[in-house]
């Protein structure tokens, strides 16, 4: 148990930042000498990789001010309004019918005013309705931490741009896990803020009840720096402790579960507060996922149904299947789902109170590209298992930070799910964990 809030806030951060590394100096997930490629300021081929970027500039949009993000660059998920540029939403038919935006989304404008420049507009899964990053129209962005594996999505292009060193911040969205999953798959840091903490104005929505604006970086200090610009001042009190439920961790693959357990075991050795165990019936999670996906689907169909009904042929098979299911939900389905979600939120709030929940960010390491047929069984199974973990933040509106931890074969993320409004405290904790090397 954490002794008190003063001890939580008073943890001394060790000097230094950068990628989380093992004692041998290799990236935390490395098995041998393989790791992230060196960061580059521009696409290494001389031309932007079209699986990563829809538009790329030098920069595409310059900073409008000077501040704490001066000199940093941003890869924008192709859902945000940028004055003078179109929004493509990961679908060529939508892009062809869109017009240049007349305003810039507030989240983007805040980064520009703080000194960051927009490097470019990066790829997304269609309408952000996927967690894989396997867009059949434009290809799958690279995962430089595990080149034979997929990138994760739907914030796929921004994550890959950050991992490649072609941007410092990947601004994206997280509805059901779309920041946390690519962060986990690529050994990056990412945050899904408390619901409503960052403005979604100027963003193409998927499911407003769950949509959040989040971001991805290569290290925790950059993640926190962006948070100091984007998050509201103040917020909620510091969490009073941290807990984990072995039953939730066991939803993940043995490798991902073991990686999280090893990381937590290192907290006390590094002088960090002890983590308490709690009991949880993980058997309820599939039902919670169904309720989450029902409400998400109803809202997605309200937003996109009229357009999708005229453009079914433009959709990739996986996204088309989700919209087909979404079109069939009835008012009774929604009412039943909302009852389950209310009960789930109350149960999680009772369990956690003002404590941080620790769990894997995704259910496994990234599937291989060979396994990743769009809409295929491996991807769908990974999605179903991962949703049991990611839905816990979404259905409660809590903030969640993914941090890379040591693993055997490929990157794994440890997720910190904090109380609503504790975003800044969670970012501070991520910095302390990186400095401690756990």
CSV table of C-alpha atoms in Angstrom, one decimal:
chain,number,residue,atom,x,y,z
A,1,UNK,CA,0.0,0.0,0.0
A,2,UNK,CA,1.2,3.5,-0.7
A,3,UNK,CA,1.9,5.1,2.6
A,4,UNK,CA,0.3,8.5,1.8
A,5,UNK,CA,-0.2,11.0,-1.0
A,6,UNK,CA,2.8,13.0,0.2
A,7,UNK,CA,5.0,9.9,-0.6
A,8,UNK,CA,3.4,9.6,-4.0
A,9,UNK,CA,4.1,13.2,-4.9
A,10,UNK,CA,7.5,13.2,-3.2
A,11,UNK,CA,9.1,10.4,-5.1
A,12,UNK,CA,12.5,11.6,-6.2
A,13,UNK,CA,13.0,11.4,-10.0
A,14,UNK,CA,16.4,10.1,-11.0
A,15,UNK,CA,18.4,12.1,-13.4
A,16,UNK,CA,18.3,11.4,-17.1
A,17,UNK,CA,15.6,10.6,-19.7
A,18,UNK,CA,15.2,8.9,-23.0
A,19,UNK,CA,14.1,5.4,-24.0
A,20,UNK,CA,13.7,2.8,-21.3
A,21,UNK,CA,16.7,0.6,-21.5
A,22,UNK,CA,17.9,-2.6,-19.9
A,23,UNK,CA,21.1,-2.7,-17.8
A,24,UNK,CA,22.9,-3.7,-21.0
A,25,UNK,CA,21.9,-0.5,-22.7
A,26,UNK,CA,19.5,-2.2,-25.2
A,27,UNK,CA,15.9,-1.2,-25.5
A,28,UNK,CA,13.9,-2.9,-22.7
A,29,UNK,CA,12.2,-5.3,-25.1
A,30,UNK,CA,15.3,-6.4,-26.9
A,31,UNK,CA,16.3,-10.0,-27.0
A,32,UNK,CA,19.7,-9.5,-28.6
A,33,UNK,CA,21.1,-6.3,-30.1
A,34,UNK,CA,18.1,-5.5,-32.1
A,35,UNK,CA,16.1,-2.4,-31.1
A,36,UNK,CA,14.7,0.8,-32.4
A,37,UNK,CA,16.5,2.3,-35.4
A,38,UNK,CA,18.2,5.7,-34.8
A,39,UNK,CA,15.9,8.7,-34.9
A,40,UNK,CA,15.9,10.6,-38.2
A,41,UNK,CA,14.6,14.1,-38.8
A,42,UNK,CA,13.2,13.3,-42.2
A,43,UNK,CA,11.9,10.2,-43.9
A,44,UNK,CA,15.0,8.1,-44.6
A,45,UNK,CA,14.1,7.2,-48.2
A,46,UNK,CA,14.0,10.9,-49.2
A,47,UNK,CA,10.3,10.6,-49.8
A,48,UNK,CA,7.6,10.3,-47.2
A,49,UNK,CA,6.5,6.7,-46.6
A,50,UNK,CA,2.9,6.7,-47.8
A,51,UNK,CA,2.0,4.0,-45.3
A,52,UNK,CA,2.9,6.6,-42.6
A,53,UNK,CA,2.1,10.0,-44.1
A,54,UNK,CA,-0.7,11.4,-46.1
A,55,UNK,CA,0.9,14.8,-46.2
A,56,UNK,CA,4.4,15.7,-45.1
A,57,UNK,CA,6.2,19.1,-45.0
A,58,UNK,CA,9.3,20.8,-43.8
A,59,UNK,CA,7.3,21.5,-41.7
A,60,UNK,CA,3.7,21.2,-43.0
A,61,UNK,CA,2.5,23.8,-40.5
A,62,UNK,CA,5.0,26.0,-38.7
A,63,UNK,CA,4.7,26.9,-35.0
A,64,UNK,CA,2.6,29.9,-34.2
A,65,UNK,CA,4.3,30.7,-30.9
A,66,UNK,CA,7.3,30.0,-28.8
A,67,UNK,CA,7.0,27.9,-25.7
A,68,UNK,CA,7.8,24.6,-23.9
A,69,UNK,CA,7.5,22.6,-27.1
A,70,UNK,CA,9.8,24.8,-29.2
A,71,UNK,CA,11.7,22.7,-31.7
A,72,UNK,CA,9.5,19.7,-31.4
A,73,UNK,CA,7.4,18.3,-34.3
A,74,UNK,CA,4.0,16.7,-34.4
A,75,UNK,CA,2.5,13.9,-36.5
A,76,UNK,CA,-1.3,14.4,-36.7
A,77,UNK,CA,-3.7,11.6,-37.0
A,78,UNK,CA,-5.8,12.1,-40.2
A,79,UNK,CA,-8.9,13.1,-38.2
A,80,UNK,CA,-8.0,16.6,-37.0
A,81,UNK,CA,-9.0,19.8,-38.7
A,82,UNK,CA,-6.0,21.9,-39.9
A,83,UNK,CA,-6.8,25.1,-41.7
A,84,UNK,CA,-6.2,24.8,-45.4
A,85,UNK,CA,-5.9,21.0,-45.3
A,86,UNK,CA,-8.4,18.2,-45.9
A,87,UNK,CA,-9.3,15.4,-43.5
A,88,UNK,CA,-9.0,12.0,-45.0
A,89,UNK,CA,-10.1,9.7,-42.2
A,90,UNK,CA,-8.2,6.8,-43.6
A,91,UNK,CA,-10.6,6.3,-46.6
A,92,UNK,CA,-9.9,7.5,-50.1
A,93,UNK,CA,-13.6,8.1,-50.9
A,94,UNK,CA,-14.0,10.3,-47.9
A,95,UNK,CA,-10.9,12.2,-48.7
A,96,UNK,CA,-12.1,12.8,-52.3
A,97,UNK,CA,-15.3,14.4,-51.1
A,98,UNK,CA,-13.7,16.5,-48.3
A,99,UNK,CA,-12.8,20.2,-48.6
A,100,UNK,CA,-10.0,22.1,-47.0
A,101,UNK,CA,-10.8,23.0,-43.4
A,102,UNK,CA,-11.3,26.7,-42.5
A,103,UNK,CA,-10.2,26.3,-38.8
A,104,UNK,CA,-7.7,24.3,-36.8
A,105,UNK,CA,-8.7,21.9,-34.0
A,106,UNK,CA,-8.0,23.5,-30.6
A,107,UNK,CA,-5.7,20.6,-29.5
A,108,UNK,CA,-3.6,21.2,-32.6
A,109,UNK,CA,-3.6,25.0,-32.2
A,110,UNK,CA,-2.4,24.6,-28.6
A,111,UNK,CA,0.6,22.6,-29.7
A,112,UNK,CA,1.4,25.1,-32.4
A,113,UNK,CA,1.1,28.0,-29.9
A,114,UNK,CA,3.5,26.2,-27.5
A,115,UNK,CA,6.2,26.1,-30.2
A,116,UNK,CA,5.7,22.8,-31.9
A,117,UNK,CA,5.4,22.5,-35.7
A,118,UNK,CA,3.3,20.0,-37.6
A,119,UNK,CA,5.5,17.7,-39.5
A,120,UNK,CA,2.6,16.2,-41.4
A,121,UNK,CA,-0.8,14.4,-41.4
A,122,UNK,CA,-0.3,10.7,-40.7
A,123,UNK,CA,-2.4,7.7,-41.5
A,124,UNK,CA,-5.2,6.2,-39.5
A,125,UNK,CA,-7.4,3.1,-39.7
A,126,UNK,CA,-10.6,4.0,-41.5
A,127,UNK,CA,-12.7,6.3,-39.3
A,128,UNK,CA,-10.6,5.1,-36.3
A,129,UNK,CA,-12.8,2.0,-36.2
A,130,UNK,CA,-9.9,-0.5,-35.8
A,131,UNK,CA,-7.1,-1.3,-33.4
A,132,UNK,CA,-4.7,-3.0,-35.8
A,133,UNK,CA,-3.2,-0.3,-38.1
A,134,UNK,CA,-3.8,-2.5,-41.2
A,135,UNK,CA,-5.4,-0.1,-43.6
A,136,UNK,CA,-6.0,-2.0,-46.9
A,137,UNK,CA,-6.1,1.3,-48.9
A,138,UNK,CA,-2.7,2.6,-47.9
A,139,UNK,CA,-0.8,-0.3,-46.3
A,140,UNK,CA,0.4,-1.0,-42.8
A,141,UNK,CA,2.8,1.5,-41.3
A,142,UNK,CA,6.1,0.1,-40.1
A,143,UNK,CA,6.9,-1.0,-36.6
A,144,UNK,CA,10.6,-0.2,-36.3
A,145,UNK,CA,10.8,-1.9,-32.9
A,146,UNK,CA,9.6,-5.2,-34.3
A,147,UNK,CA,9.7,-4.9,-38.1
A,148,UNK,CA,8.0,-8.2,-38.7
A,149,UNK,CA,5.0,-7.1,-36.7
A,150,UNK,CA,2.1,-4.7,-37.2
A,151,UNK,CA,2.1,-1.2,-35.9
A,152,UNK,CA,-1.2,-1.2,-34.0
A,153,UNK,CA,-3.9,1.4,-34.5
A,154,UNK,CA,-6.0,3.3,-35.1
A,155,UNK,CA,-3.3,6.0,-34.3
A,156,UNK,CA,-1.0,4.0,-36.5
A,157,UNK,CA,0.7,6.6,-38.7
A,158,UNK,CA,1.5,9.0,-35.8
A,159,UNK,CA,2.9,6.1,-33.7
A,160,UNK,CA,5.1,4.9,-36.5
A,161,UNK,CA,6.3,8.5,-37.3
A,162,UNK,CA,7.3,8.9,-33.6
A,163,UNK,CA,9.0,5.5,-33.5
A,164,UNK,CA,10.9,6.3,-36.7
A,165,UNK,CA,12.1,9.6,-35.2
A,166,UNK,CA,10.2,11.6,-37.9
A,167,UNK,CA,8.1,13.4,-35.2
A,168,UNK,CA,8.4,14.0,-31.5
A,169,UNK,CA,4.7,13.8,-30.7
A,170,UNK,CA,2.0,11.7,-32.3
A,171,UNK,CA,-1.4,13.4,-31.7
A,172,UNK,CA,-4.2,10.9,-32.1
A,173,UNK,CA,-7.3,9.6,-30.5
A,174,UNK,CA,-8.2,6.8,-28.1
A,175,UNK,CA,-11.8,5.5,-28.1
A,176,UNK,CA,-11.3,1.9,-27.3
A,177,UNK,CA,-7.5,1.7,-27.1
A,178,UNK,CA,-6.2,3.5,-30.2
A,179,UNK,CA,-3.3,5.3,-28.4
A,180,UNK,CA,-2.4,2.6,-25.9
A,181,UNK,CA,-2.2,-0.3,-28.4
A,182,UNK,CA,0.2,1.2,-30.9
A,183,UNK,CA,2.2,2.5,-27.9
A,184,UNK,CA,2.4,-1.0,-26.5
A,185,UNK,CA,3.2,-2.7,-29.8
A,186,UNK,CA,6.0,-0.2,-30.7
A,187,UNK,CA,7.6,0.4,-27.3
A,188,UNK,CA,6.4,3.9,-26.9
A,189,UNK,CA,4.7,6.1,-24.3
A,190,UNK,CA,1.1,7.1,-24.7
A,191,UNK,CA,-1.7,8.7,-22.8
A,192,UNK,CA,-5.5,8.4,-23.1
A,193,UNK,CA,-6.6,11.4,-21.0
A,194,UNK,CA,-9.6,11.5,-18.7
A,195,UNK,CA,-12.7,11.8,-20.9
A,196,UNK,CA,-13.4,15.4,-21.7
A,197,UNK,CA,-10.0,16.7,-20.4
A,198,UNK,CA,-8.8,17.7,-23.9
A,199,UNK,CA,-11.1,19.3,-26.4
A,200,UNK,CA,-12.4,17.1,-29.2
A,201,UNK,CA,-13.6,20.1,-31.2
A,202,UNK,CA,-12.4,19.9,-34.8
A,203,UNK,CA,-12.1,16.2,-34.6
A,204,UNK,CA,-14.0,13.7,-36.7
A,205,UNK,CA,-15.8,11.6,-34.0
A,206,UNK,CA,-16.3,7.9,-33.8
A,207,UNK,CA,-18.2,7.5,-30.5
A,208,UNK,CA,-18.3,10.8,-28.5
A,209,UNK,CA,-19.2,9.0,-25.2
A,210,UNK,CA,-15.7,7.4,-25.3
A,211,UNK,CA,-13.6,9.5,-27.7
A,212,UNK,CA,-10.5,11.2,-26.3
A,213,UNK,CA,-7.6,13.1,-27.8
A,214,UNK,CA,-4.3,11.5,-26.8
A,215,UNK,CA,-0.7,11.5,-27.7
A,216,UNK,CA,2.4,9.3,-28.1
A,217,UNK,CA,6.1,10.0,-27.6
A,218,UNK,CA,9.4,8.1,-27.4
A,219,UNK,CA,10.0,9.1,-23.8
A,220,UNK,CA,8.0,10.0,-20.7
A,221,UNK,CA,9.3,13.6,-20.4
A,222,UNK,CA,8.1,14.5,-23.9
A,223,UNK,CA,4.7,12.9,-23.0
A,224,UNK,CA,4.5,15.0,-19.9
A,225,UNK,CA,5.7,18.2,-21.7
A,226,UNK,CA,2.8,17.8,-24.2
A,227,UNK,CA,0.4,17.1,-21.3
A,228,UNK,CA,1.4,20.4,-19.6
A,229,UNK,CA,0.2,22.2,-22.8
A,230,UNK,CA,-2.9,20.1,-23.5
A,231,UNK,CA,-4.3,19.2,-20.1
A,232,UNK,CA,-6.3,21.6,-17.9
A,233,UNK,CA,-4.5,23.1,-15.0
A,234,UNK,CA,-5.2,21.6,-11.6
A,235,UNK,CA,-7.2,18.5,-12.1
A,236,UNK,CA,-8.0,15.9,-9.4
A,237,UNK,CA,-6.0,14.9,-6.3
A,238,UNK,CA,-3.1,12.6,-6.5
A,239,UNK,CA,-3.9,8.9,-6.4
A,240,UNK,CA,-3.5,7.4,-3.0
A,241,UNK,CA,-1.9,4.1,-4.1
A,242,UNK,CA,-1.8,1.4,-6.8
A,243,UNK,CA,-3.4,-2.0,-7.2
A,244,UNK,CA,-3.4,-4.9,-9.6
A,245,UNK,CA,-5.7,-7.8,-10.0
A,246,UNK,CA,-4.1,-11.0,-11.1
A,247,UNK,CA,-7.3,-12.1,-12.8
A,248,UNK,CA,-7.2,-9.0,-15.1
A,249,UNK,CA,-3.5,-9.5,-15.9
A,250,UNK,CA,-4.2,-13.2,-16.8
A,251,UNK,CA,-6.5,-12.0,-19.6
A,252,UNK,CA,-3.2,-11.2,-21.5
A,253,UNK,CA,-0.9,-13.7,-23.0
A,254,UNK,CA,1.7,-15.3,-20.8
A,255,UNK,CA,4.5,-13.1,-22.2
A,256,UNK,CA,2.6,-9.8,-21.7
A,257,UNK,CA,1.4,-10.9,-18.2
A,258,UNK,CA,4.9,-11.9,-17.2
A,259,UNK,CA,6.4,-8.6,-18.4
A,260,UNK,CA,3.9,-6.6,-16.4
A,261,UNK,CA,4.5,-8.7,-13.2
A,262,UNK,CA,8.3,-8.4,-13.5
A,263,UNK,CA,7.9,-4.6,-13.9
A,264,UNK,CA,5.7,-4.4,-10.8
A,265,UNK,CA,8.1,-6.6,-8.8
A,266,UNK,CA,10.8,-4.0,-9.5
A,267,UNK,CA,8.9,-1.1,-8.0
A,268,UNK,CA,10.0,-1.7,-4.4
A,269,UNK,CA,13.6,-2.5,-5.4
A,270,UNK,CA,13.6,0.9,-7.1
A,271,UNK,CA,12.3,2.7,-4.0
A,272,UNK,CA,8.8,3.1,-5.5
A,273,UNK,CA,5.6,2.4,-3.5
A,274,UNK,CA,4.3,-1.1,-3.1
A,275,UNK,CA,1.4,-2.3,-5.1
A,276,UNK,CA,-1.5,-4.0,-3.4
A,277,UNK,CA,-3.4,-6.9,-4.8
A,278,UNK,CA,-7.1,-6.9,-5.3
A,279,UNK,CA,-9.6,-9.6,-6.3
A,280,UNK,CA,-11.7,-9.2,-9.5
A,281,UNK,CA,-14.0,-11.5,-11.4
A,282,UNK,CA,-12.6,-11.3,-14.9
A,283,UNK,CA,-15.6,-13.3,-16.2
A,284,UNK,CA,-17.6,-10.1,-16.4
A,285,UNK,CA,-15.2,-8.5,-18.9
A,286,UNK,CA,-16.6,-10.1,-22.2
A,287,UNK,CA,-20.1,-8.8,-21.2
A,288,UNK,CA,-18.7,-5.3,-20.5
A,289,UNK,CA,-16.9,-5.3,-23.9
A,290,UNK,CA,-20.1,-6.2,-25.7
A,291,UNK,CA,-21.9,-3.3,-23.9
A,292,UNK,CA,-19.1,-0.9,-24.7
A,293,UNK,CA,-19.0,-2.0,-28.4
A,294,UNK,CA,-22.8,-1.7,-28.7
A,295,UNK,CA,-22.8,1.9,-27.5
A,296,UNK,CA,-19.7,2.6,-29.6
A,297,UNK,CA,-21.4,1.1,-32.6
A,298,UNK,CA,-24.7,3.0,-32.1
A,299,UNK,CA,-22.8,6.3,-31.9
A,300,UNK,CA,-20.5,5.4,-34.8
A,301,UNK,CA,-23.6,4.6,-37.0
A,302,UNK,CA,-25.2,7.9,-36.0
A,303,UNK,CA,-22.1,9.7,-37.1
A,304,UNK,CA,-21.2,7.8,-40.2
A,305,UNK,CA,-24.2,5.7,-41.2
A,306,UNK,CA,-25.6,8.1,-43.8
A,307,UNK,CA,-22.3,8.3,-45.6
A,308,UNK,CA,-21.3,4.6,-45.2
A,309,UNK,CA,-24.7,3.5,-46.6
A,310,UNK,CA,-23.7,5.1,-49.9
A,311,UNK,CA,-20.1,3.9,-49.9
A,312,UNK,CA,-20.1,0.4,-48.6
A,313,UNK,CA,-17.7,-0.7,-51.4
A,314,UNK,CA,-15.1,1.8,-50.2
A,315,UNK,CA,-14.6,0.1,-46.8
A,316,UNK,CA,-12.0,-2.4,-45.8
A,317,UNK,CA,-13.5,-5.8,-44.8
A,318,UNK,CA,-12.9,-5.4,-41.1
A,319,UNK,CA,-14.3,-1.9,-40.8
A,320,UNK,CA,-17.2,-2.7,-43.1
A,321,UNK,CA,-18.1,-5.7,-40.8
A,322,UNK,CA,-18.2,-3.4,-37.8
A,323,UNK,CA,-20.4,-0.9,-39.5
A,324,UNK,CA,-22.7,-3.7,-40.7
A,325,UNK,CA,-23.1,-4.8,-37.1
A,326,UNK,CA,-23.5,-1.2,-35.9
A,327,UNK,CA,-26.4,-0.7,-38.3
A,328,UNK,CA,-28.4,-3.5,-36.7
A,329,UNK,CA,-28.4,-2.3,-33.1
A,330,UNK,CA,-31.9,-1.4,-31.8
A,331,UNK,CA,-33.0,1.1,-29.1
A,332,UNK,CA,-33.5,-1.9,-26.8
A,333,UNK,CA,-29.9,-3.1,-27.4
A,334,UNK,CA,-28.6,0.4,-26.5
A,335,UNK,CA,-30.7,0.6,-23.3
A,336,UNK,CA,-29.4,-2.8,-22.2
A,337,UNK,CA,-25.8,-1.8,-23.0
A,338,UNK,CA,-26.2,1.4,-21.0
A,339,UNK,CA,-27.4,-0.5,-18.0
A,340,UNK,CA,-24.4,-2.8,-18.1
A,341,UNK,CA,-22.1,0.2,-18.5
A,342,UNK,CA,-23.5,2.0,-15.5
A,343,UNK,CA,-23.1,-1.1,-13.4
A,344,UNK,CA,-19.6,-1.7,-14.7
A,345,UNK,CA,-18.5,1.9,-14.0
A,346,UNK,CA,-19.9,1.7,-10.4
A,347,UNK,CA,-18.1,-1.6,-9.8
A,348,UNK,CA,-14.8,-0.3,-11.1
A,349,UNK,CA,-15.1,2.9,-9.1
A,350,UNK,CA,-15.9,0.9,-6.0
A,351,UNK,CA,-12.9,-1.3,-6.5
A,352,UNK,CA,-10.4,1.4,-7.3
A,353,UNK,CA,-11.6,4.5,-5.6
A,354,UNK,CA,-8.7,7.0,-6.0
A,355,UNK,CA,-6.1,4.3,-6.7
A,356,UNK,CA,-4.2,3.5,-9.9
A,357,UNK,CA,-5.0,0.2,-11.6
A,358,UNK,CA,-2.0,-1.6,-13.2
A,359,UNK,CA,-2.6,-3.9,-16.2
A,360,UNK,CA,-1.2,-4.8,-19.6
A,361,UNK,CA,-1.8,-2.1,-22.3
A,362,UNK,CA,-2.6,-4.8,-24.8
A,363,UNK,CA,-3.3,-8.5,-24.5
A,364,UNK,CA,-0.1,-9.6,-26.3
A,365,UNK,CA,2.8,-8.4,-28.4
A,366,UNK,CA,1.9,-7.2,-31.8
A,367,UNK,CA,0.7,-9.9,-34.2
A,368,UNK,CA,3.0,-10.6,-37.1
A,369,UNK,CA,2.4,-9.0,-40.5
A,370,UNK,CA,2.0,-12.5,-41.9
A,371,UNK,CA,-0.8,-13.2,-39.4
A,372,UNK,CA,-2.5,-9.8,-39.9
A,373,UNK,CA,-4.9,-10.4,-42.7
A,374,UNK,CA,-7.4,-7.6,-42.6
A,375,UNK,CA,-10.4,-8.9,-40.7
A,376,UNK,CA,-8.7,-12.3,-40.2
A,377,UNK,CA,-9.0,-14.5,-37.2
A,378,UNK,CA,-5.7,-13.6,-35.5
A,379,UNK,CA,-6.4,-9.8,-35.6
A,380,UNK,CA,-10.0,-10.3,-34.5
A,381,UNK,CA,-8.9,-12.5,-31.6
A,382,UNK,CA,-6.3,-10.0,-30.5
A,383,UNK,CA,-8.8,-7.3,-30.7
A,384,UNK,CA,-11.4,-9.2,-28.6
A,385,UNK,CA,-8.8,-10.0,-25.9
A,386,UNK,CA,-7.3,-6.6,-25.8
A,387,UNK,CA,-10.7,-4.9,-25.6
A,388,UNK,CA,-11.2,-6.7,-22.2
A,389,UNK,CA,-8.2,-4.7,-20.9
A,390,UNK,CA,-8.7,-1.3,-22.7
A,391,UNK,CA,-12.4,-1.0,-22.0
A,392,UNK,CA,-11.8,-0.4,-18.3
A,393,UNK,CA,-10.5,3.1,-18.9
A,394,UNK,CA,-13.1,3.8,-21.6
A,395,UNK,CA,-16.2,2.8,-19.7
A,396,UNK,CA,-15.2,4.7,-16.6
A,397,UNK,CA,-13.8,7.8,-18.3
A,398,UNK,CA,-10.5,7.4,-16.5
A,399,UNK,CA,-7.1,8.4,-17.7
A,400,UNK,CA,-4.6,5.8,-18.8
A,401,UNK,CA,-0.9,5.9,-19.6
A,402,UNK,CA,1.0,3.2,-21.4
A,403,UNK,CA,4.7,2.7,-20.7
A,404,UNK,CA,7.1,0.2,-22.3
A,405,UNK,CA,8.5,-2.6,-20.1
A,406,UNK,CA,11.0,-5.3,-20.6
A,407,UNK,CA,9.8,-8.4,-22.5
A,408,UNK,CA,11.1,-11.4,-24.1
A,409,UNK,CA,10.4,-11.1,-27.9
A,410,UNK,CA,8.8,-7.7,-28.7
A,411,UNK,CA,7.5,-4.6,-27.0
A,412,UNK,CA,4.9,-4.8,-24.2
A,413,UNK,CA,3.2,-2.0,-22.5
A,414,UNK,CA,2.2,-1.6,-18.9
A,415,UNK,CA,-0.9,0.5,-18.4
A,416,UNK,CA,-1.6,2.8,-15.5
A,417,UNK,CA,-5.3,3.6,-15.2
A,418,UNK,CA,-5.8,6.5,-12.9
A,419,UNK,CA,-8.7,8.3,-11.3
A,420,UNK,CA,-10.6,10.8,-13.5
A,421,UNK,CA,-8.7,14.1,-13.4
A,422,UNK,CA,-5.4,12.6,-12.2
A,423,UNK,CA,-3.8,12.9,-15.6
A,424,UNK,CA,-0.9,15.1,-14.6
A,425,UNK,CA,-0.1,12.9,-11.6
A,426,UNK,CA,-0.1,9.9,-13.8
A,427,UNK,CA,2.4,11.6,-16.2
A,428,UNK,CA,4.6,12.4,-13.3
A,429,UNK,CA,4.6,8.8,-12.2
A,430,UNK,CA,5.5,7.7,-15.7
A,431,UNK,CA,8.6,9.9,-15.6
A,432,UNK,CA,9.6,8.5,-12.3
A,433,UNK,CA,9.1,4.9,-13.5
A,434,UNK,CA,11.2,5.5,-16.6
A,435,UNK,CA,14.0,7.2,-14.5
A,436,UNK,CA,13.9,4.2,-12.1
A,437,UNK,CA,14.3,1.8,-15.1
A,438,UNK,CA,11.2,-0.4,-14.2
